[in-house]
PDB file of C-alpha atoms in Angstrom:
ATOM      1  CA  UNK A   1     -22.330-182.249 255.252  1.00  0.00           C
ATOM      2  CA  UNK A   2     -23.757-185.344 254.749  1.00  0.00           C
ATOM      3  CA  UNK A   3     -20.609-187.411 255.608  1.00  0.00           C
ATOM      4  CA  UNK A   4     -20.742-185.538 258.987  1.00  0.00           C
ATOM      5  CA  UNK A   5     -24.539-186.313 259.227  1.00  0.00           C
ATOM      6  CA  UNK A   6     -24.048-190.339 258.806  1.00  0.00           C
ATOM      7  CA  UNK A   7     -20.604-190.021 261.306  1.00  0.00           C
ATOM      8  CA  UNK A   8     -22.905-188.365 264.172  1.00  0.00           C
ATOM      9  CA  UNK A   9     -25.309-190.756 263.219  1.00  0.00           C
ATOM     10  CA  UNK A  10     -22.929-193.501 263.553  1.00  0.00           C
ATOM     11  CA  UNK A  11     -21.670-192.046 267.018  1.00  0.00           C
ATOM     12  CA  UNK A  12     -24.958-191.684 268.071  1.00  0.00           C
ATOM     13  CA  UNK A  13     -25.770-195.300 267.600  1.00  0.00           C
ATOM     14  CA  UNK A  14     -22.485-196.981 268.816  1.00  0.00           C
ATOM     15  CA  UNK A  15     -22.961-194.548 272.281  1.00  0.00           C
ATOM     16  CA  UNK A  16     -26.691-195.526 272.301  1.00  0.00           C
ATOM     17  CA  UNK A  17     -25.865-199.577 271.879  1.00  0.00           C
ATOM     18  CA  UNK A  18     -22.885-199.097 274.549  1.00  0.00           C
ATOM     19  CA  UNK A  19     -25.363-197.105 277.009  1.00  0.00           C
ATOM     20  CA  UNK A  20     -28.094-199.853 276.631  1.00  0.00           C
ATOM     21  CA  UNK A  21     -25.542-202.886 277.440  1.00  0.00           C
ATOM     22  CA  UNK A  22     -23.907-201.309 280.058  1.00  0.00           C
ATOM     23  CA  UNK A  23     -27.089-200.948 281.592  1.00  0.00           C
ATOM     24  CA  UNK A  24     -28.101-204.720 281.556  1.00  0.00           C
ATOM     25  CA  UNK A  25     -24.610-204.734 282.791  1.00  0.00           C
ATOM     26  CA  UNK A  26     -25.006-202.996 286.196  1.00  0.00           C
ATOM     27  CA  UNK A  27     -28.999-204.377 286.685  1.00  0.00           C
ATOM     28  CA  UNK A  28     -27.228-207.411 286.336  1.00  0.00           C
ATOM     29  CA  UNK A  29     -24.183-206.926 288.799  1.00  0.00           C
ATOM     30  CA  UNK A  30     -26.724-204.876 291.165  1.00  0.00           C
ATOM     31  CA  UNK A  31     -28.605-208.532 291.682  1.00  0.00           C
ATOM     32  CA  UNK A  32     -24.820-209.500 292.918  1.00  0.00           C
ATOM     33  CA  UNK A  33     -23.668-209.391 296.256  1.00  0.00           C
ATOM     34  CA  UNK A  34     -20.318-207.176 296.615  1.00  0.00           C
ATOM     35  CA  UNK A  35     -17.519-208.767 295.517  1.00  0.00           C
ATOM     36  CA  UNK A  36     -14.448-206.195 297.387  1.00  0.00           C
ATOM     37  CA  UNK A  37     -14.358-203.732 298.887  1.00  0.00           C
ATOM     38  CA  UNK A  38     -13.017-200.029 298.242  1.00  0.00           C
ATOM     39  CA  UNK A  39     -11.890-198.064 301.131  1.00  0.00           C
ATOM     40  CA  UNK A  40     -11.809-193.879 300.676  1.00  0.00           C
ATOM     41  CA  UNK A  41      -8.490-192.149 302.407  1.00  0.00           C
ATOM     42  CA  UNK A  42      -9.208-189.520 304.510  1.00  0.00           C
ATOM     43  CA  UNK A  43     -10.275-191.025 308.415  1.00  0.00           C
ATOM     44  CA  UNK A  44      -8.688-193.872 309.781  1.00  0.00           C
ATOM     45  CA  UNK A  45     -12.035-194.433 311.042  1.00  0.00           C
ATOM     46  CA  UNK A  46     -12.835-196.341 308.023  1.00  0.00           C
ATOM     47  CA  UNK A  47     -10.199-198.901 308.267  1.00  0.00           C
ATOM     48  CA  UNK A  48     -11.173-199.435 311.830  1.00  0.00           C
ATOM     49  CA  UNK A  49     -14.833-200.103 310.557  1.00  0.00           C
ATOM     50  CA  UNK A  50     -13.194-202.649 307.789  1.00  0.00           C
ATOM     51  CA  UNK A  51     -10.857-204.245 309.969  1.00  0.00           C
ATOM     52  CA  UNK A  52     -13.768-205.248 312.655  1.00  0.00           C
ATOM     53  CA  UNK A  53     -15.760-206.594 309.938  1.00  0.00           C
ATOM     54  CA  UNK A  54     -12.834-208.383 308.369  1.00  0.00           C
ATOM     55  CA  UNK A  55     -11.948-209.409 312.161  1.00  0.00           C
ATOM     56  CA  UNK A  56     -15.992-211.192 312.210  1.00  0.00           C
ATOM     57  CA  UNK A  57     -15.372-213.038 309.009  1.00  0.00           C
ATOM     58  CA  UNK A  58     -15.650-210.324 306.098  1.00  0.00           C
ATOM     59  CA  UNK A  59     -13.849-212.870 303.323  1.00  0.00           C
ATOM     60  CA  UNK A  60     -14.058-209.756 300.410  1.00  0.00           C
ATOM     61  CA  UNK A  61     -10.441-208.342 298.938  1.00  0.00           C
ATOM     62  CA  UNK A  62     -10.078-204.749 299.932  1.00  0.00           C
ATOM     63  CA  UNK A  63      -8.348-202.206 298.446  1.00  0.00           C
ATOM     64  CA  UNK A  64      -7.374-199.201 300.546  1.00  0.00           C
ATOM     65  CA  UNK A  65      -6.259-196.273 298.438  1.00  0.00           C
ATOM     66  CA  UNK A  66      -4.084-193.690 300.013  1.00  0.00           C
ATOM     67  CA  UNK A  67      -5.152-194.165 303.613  1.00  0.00           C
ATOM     68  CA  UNK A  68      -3.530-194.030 306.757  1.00  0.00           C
ATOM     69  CA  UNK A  69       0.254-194.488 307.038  1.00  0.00           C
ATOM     70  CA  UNK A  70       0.636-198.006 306.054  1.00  0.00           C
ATOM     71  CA  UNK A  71       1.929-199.221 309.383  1.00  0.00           C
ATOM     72  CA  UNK A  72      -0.820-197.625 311.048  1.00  0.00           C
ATOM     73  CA  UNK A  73      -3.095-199.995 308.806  1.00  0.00           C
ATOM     74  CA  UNK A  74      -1.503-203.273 309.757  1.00  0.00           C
ATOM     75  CA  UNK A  75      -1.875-202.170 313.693  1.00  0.00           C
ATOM     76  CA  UNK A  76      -5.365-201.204 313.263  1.00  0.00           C
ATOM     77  CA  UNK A  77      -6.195-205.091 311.620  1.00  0.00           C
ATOM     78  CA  UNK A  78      -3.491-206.682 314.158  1.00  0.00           C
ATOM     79  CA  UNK A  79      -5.621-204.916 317.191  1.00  0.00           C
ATOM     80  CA  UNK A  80      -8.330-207.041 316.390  1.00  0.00           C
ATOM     81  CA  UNK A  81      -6.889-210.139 314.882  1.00  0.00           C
ATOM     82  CA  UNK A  82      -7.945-209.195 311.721  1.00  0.00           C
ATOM     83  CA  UNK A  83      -6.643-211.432 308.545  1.00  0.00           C
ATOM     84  CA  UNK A  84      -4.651-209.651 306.378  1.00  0.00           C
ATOM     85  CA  UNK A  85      -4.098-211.850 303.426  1.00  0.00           C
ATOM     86  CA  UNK A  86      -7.074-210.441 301.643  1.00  0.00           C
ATOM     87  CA  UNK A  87      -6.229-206.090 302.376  1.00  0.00           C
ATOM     88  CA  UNK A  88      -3.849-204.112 299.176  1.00  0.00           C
ATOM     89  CA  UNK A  89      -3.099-200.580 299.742  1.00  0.00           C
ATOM     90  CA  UNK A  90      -2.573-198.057 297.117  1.00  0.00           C
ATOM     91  CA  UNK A  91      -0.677-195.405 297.433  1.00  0.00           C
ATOM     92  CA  UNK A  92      -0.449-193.152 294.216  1.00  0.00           C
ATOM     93  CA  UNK A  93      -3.721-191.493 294.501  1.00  0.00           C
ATOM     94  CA  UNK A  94      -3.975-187.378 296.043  1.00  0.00           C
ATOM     95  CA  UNK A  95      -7.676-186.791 295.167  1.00  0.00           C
ATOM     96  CA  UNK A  96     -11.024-187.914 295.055  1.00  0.00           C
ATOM     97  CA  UNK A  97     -10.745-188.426 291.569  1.00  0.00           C
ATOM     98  CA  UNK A  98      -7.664-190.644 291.757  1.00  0.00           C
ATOM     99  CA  UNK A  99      -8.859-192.925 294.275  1.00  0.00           C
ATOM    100  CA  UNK A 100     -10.902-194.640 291.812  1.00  0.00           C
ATOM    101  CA  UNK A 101      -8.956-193.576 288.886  1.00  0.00           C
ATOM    102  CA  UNK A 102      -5.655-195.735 290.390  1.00  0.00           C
ATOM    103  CA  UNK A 103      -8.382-198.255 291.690  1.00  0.00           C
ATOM    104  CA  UNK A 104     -10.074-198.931 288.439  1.00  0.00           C
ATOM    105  CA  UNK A 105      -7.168-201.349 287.036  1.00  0.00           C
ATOM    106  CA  UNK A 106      -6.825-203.519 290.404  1.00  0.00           C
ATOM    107  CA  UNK A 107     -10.820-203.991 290.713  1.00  0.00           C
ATOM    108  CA  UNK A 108     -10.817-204.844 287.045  1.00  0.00           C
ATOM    109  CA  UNK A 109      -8.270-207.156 287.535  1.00  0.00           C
ATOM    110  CA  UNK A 110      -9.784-208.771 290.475  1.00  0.00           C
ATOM    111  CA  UNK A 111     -12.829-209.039 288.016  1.00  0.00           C
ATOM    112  CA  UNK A 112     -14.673-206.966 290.578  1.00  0.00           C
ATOM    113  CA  UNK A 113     -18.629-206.316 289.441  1.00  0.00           C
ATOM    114  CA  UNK A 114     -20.219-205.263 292.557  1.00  0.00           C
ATOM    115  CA  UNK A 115     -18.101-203.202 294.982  1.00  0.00           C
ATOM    116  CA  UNK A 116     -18.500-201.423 298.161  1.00  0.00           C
ATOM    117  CA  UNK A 117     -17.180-197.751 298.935  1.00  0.00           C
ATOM    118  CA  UNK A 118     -16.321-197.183 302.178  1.00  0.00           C
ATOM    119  CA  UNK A 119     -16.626-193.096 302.810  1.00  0.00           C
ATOM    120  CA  UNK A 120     -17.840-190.502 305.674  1.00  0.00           C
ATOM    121  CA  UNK A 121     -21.272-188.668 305.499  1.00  0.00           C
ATOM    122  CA  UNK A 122     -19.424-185.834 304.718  1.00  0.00           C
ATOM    123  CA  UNK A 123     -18.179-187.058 301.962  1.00  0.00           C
ATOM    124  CA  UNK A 124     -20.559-188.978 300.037  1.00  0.00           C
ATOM    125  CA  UNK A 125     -22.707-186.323 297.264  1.00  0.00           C
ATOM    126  CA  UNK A 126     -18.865-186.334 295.628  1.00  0.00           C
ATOM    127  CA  UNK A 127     -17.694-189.398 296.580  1.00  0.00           C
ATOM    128  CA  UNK A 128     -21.432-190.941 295.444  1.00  0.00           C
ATOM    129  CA  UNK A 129     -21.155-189.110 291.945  1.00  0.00           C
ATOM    130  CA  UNK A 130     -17.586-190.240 291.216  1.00  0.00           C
ATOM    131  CA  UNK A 131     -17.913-193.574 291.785  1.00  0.00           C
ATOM    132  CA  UNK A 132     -21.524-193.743 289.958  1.00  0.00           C
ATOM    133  CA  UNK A 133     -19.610-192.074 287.039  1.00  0.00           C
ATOM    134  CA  UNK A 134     -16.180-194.129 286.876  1.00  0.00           C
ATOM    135  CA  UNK A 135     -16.579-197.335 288.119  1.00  0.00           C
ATOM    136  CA  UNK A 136     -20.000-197.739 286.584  1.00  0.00           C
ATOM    137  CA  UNK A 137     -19.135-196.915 283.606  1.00  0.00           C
ATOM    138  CA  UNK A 138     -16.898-199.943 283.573  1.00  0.00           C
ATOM    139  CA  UNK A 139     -19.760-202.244 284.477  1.00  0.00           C
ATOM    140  CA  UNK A 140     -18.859-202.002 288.564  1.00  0.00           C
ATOM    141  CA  UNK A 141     -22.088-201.707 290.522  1.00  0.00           C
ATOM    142  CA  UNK A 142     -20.980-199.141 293.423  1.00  0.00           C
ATOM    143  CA  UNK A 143     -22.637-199.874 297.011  1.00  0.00           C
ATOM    144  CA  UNK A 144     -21.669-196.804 299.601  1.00  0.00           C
ATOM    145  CA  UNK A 145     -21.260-197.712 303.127  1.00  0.00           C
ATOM    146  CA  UNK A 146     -21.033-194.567 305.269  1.00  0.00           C
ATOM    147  CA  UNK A 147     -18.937-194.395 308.107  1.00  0.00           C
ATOM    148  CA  UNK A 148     -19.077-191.811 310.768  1.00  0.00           C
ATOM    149  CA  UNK A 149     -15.861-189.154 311.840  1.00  0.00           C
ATOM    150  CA  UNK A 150     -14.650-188.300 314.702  1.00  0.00           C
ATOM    151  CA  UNK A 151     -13.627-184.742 315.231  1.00  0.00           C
ATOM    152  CA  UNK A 152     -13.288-182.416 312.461  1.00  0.00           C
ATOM    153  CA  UNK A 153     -14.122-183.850 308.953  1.00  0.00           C
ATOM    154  CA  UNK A 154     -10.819-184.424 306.512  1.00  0.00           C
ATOM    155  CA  UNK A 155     -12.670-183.794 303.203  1.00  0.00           C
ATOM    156  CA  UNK A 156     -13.979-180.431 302.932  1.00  0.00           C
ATOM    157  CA  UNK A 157     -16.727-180.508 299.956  1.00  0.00           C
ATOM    158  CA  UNK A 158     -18.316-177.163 298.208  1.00  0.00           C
ATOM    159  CA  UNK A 159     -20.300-177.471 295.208  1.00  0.00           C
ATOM    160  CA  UNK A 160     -17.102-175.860 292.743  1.00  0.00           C
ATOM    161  CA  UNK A 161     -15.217-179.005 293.681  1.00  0.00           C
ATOM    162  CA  UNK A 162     -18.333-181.084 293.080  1.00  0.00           C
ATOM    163  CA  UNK A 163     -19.155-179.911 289.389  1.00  0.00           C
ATOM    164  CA  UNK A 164     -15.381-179.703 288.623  1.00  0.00           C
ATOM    165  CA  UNK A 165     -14.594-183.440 289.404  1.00  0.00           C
ATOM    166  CA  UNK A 166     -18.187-184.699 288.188  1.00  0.00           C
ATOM    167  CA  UNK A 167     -17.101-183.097 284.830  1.00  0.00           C
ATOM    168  CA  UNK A 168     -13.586-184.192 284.421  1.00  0.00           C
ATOM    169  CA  UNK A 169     -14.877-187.639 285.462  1.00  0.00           C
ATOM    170  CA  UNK A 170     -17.459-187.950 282.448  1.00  0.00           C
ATOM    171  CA  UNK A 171     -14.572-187.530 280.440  1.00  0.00           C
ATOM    172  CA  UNK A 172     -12.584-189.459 281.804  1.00  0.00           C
ATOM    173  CA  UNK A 173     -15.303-192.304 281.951  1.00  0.00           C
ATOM    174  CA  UNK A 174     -14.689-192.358 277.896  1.00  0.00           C
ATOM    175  CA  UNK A 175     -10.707-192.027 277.997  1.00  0.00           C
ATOM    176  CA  UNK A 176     -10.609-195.041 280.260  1.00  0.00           C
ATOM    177  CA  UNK A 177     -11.966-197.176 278.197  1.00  0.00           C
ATOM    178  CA  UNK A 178      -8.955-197.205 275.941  1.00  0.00           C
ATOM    179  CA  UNK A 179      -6.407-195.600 278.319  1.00  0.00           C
ATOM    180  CA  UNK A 180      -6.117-197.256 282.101  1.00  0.00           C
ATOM    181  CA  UNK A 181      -2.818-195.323 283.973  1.00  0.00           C
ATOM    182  CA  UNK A 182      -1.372-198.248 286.403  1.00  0.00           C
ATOM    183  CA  UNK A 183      -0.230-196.993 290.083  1.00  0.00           C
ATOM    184  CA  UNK A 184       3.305-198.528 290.818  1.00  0.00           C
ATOM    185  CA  UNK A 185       2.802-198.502 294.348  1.00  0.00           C
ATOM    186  CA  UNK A 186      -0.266-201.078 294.709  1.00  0.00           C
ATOM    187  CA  UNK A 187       1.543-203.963 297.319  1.00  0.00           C
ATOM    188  CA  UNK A 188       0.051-205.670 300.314  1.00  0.00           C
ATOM    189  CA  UNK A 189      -0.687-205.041 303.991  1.00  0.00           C
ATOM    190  CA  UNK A 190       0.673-208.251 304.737  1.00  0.00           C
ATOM    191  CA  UNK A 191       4.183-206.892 302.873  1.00  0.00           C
ATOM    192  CA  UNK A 192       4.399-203.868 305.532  1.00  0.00           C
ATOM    193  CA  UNK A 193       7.399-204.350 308.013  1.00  0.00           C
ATOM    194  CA  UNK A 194       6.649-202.875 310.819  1.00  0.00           C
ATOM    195  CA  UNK A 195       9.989-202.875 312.401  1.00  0.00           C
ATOM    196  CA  UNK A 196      11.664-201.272 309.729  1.00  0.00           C
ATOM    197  CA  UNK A 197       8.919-198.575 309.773  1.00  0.00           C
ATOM    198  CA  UNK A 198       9.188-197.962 313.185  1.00  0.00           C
ATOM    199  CA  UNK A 199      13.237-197.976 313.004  1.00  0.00           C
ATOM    200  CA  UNK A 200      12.063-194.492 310.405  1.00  0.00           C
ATOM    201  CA  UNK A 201       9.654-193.831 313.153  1.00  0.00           C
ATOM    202  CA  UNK A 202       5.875-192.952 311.967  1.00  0.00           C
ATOM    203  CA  UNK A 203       2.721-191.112 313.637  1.00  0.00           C
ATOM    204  CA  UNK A 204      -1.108-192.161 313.637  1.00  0.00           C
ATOM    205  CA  UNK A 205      -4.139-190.413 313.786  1.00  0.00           C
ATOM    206  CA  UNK A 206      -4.901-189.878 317.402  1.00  0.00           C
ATOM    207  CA  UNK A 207      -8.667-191.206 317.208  1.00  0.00           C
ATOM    208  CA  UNK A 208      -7.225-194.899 316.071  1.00  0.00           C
ATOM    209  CA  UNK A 209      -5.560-194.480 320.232  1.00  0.00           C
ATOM    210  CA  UNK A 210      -2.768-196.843 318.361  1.00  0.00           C
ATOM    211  CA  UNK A 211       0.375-197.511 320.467  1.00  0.00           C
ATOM    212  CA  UNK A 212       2.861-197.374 318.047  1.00  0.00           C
ATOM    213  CA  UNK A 213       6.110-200.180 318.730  1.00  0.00           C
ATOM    214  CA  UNK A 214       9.269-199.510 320.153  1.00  0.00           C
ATOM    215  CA  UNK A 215      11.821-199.855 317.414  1.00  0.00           C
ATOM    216  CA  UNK A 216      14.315-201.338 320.034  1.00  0.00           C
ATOM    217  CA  UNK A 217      17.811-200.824 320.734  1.00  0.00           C
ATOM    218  CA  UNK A 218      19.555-199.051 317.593  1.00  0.00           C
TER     219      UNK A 218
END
């Protein structure tokens, strides 16, 4: 009993002296300005937002995760002369959850402390709480910039899917700090060949009014 009673006491201290210098940590980076940016999947809308601002002289990295169709990306930032140098897309995530789970490693290894989340009203409470949860508790400030839908909204939140994800992400805010999964399928916009996409052939969300390219003669 006692050798539990000093081990809880031990835990107790090491999460209390971990808690306390993250905390300096994020007061720090929150003095910051944003460092990248972290686009949401789920509207096209949102890399039309990013690829204006990039388009005006937006010089952050940007990380897309599971977006629109890739090609659909690069003509949204061609439309509007957009650089592209600066935009990686990651494809591996299918949730919520794994857009900042398969984001984590690339932000860390852009040595990212203050980051922006682009998101839809709609989806913010989750998107909010996730973010505050698993990128903070890697010393990431998070910084949501909201950006309005057209039409019906792709992310359909109800307070089950809230508490589920909030929960698996507090323990998942611990198991990353030893354990990190990698996507394999983290490459850049400027790497997207648009010919060879359109010789597949490939749709876009209607709102982005995109005209997709002729893939020539066969």
């Amino acid at each position: 009993m006692r050798c539990q009673r000093w081990l809880w006491l031990a835990l107790l201290l090491g999460l209390t002296i971990w808690g306390s210098s993250l905390a300096t940590q994020l007061y720090r980076h929150a003095q910051q300005p944003p460092d990248a940016v972290l686009v949401l999947g789920g509207s096209i809308r949102r890399e039309i937002v990013v690829a204006d601002a990039v388009a005006q002289g937006n010089p952050l990295p940007i990380l897309i995760s599971h977006g629109a169709a890739p090609p659909c990306t690069r003509l949204v930032f061609e439309r509007v002369a957009a650089p592209i140098d600066q935009v990686w897309l990651e494809s591996c995530a299918e949730s919520t959850f794994d857009n900042y789970r398969y984001s984590l490693p690339t932000l860390k290894q852009w040595g990212t402390q203050h980051v922006v989340v682009v998101t839809s009203p709609t989806h913010v409470p989750r998107a909010a709480w996730l973010a505050r949860i698993l990128l903070s508790s890697h010393g990431i400030w998070v910084e949501m910039q909201l950006v309005e839908e057209i039409g019906i909204p792709a992310n359909v939140e109800t307070p089950l899917k809230t508490v589920l994800d909030v929960g698996r992400s507090l323990a998942w805010a611990i198991i990353s700090q030893l354990y990190r999964p990698v996507c394999d399928r983290v490459f850049p916009l400027s790497s997207v060949d648009l010919a060879e996409w359109a010789a597949q052939g490939f749709q876009c969300e209607h709102q982005a009014d995109i005209q997709i390219p002729d893939s020539g003669p066969n």
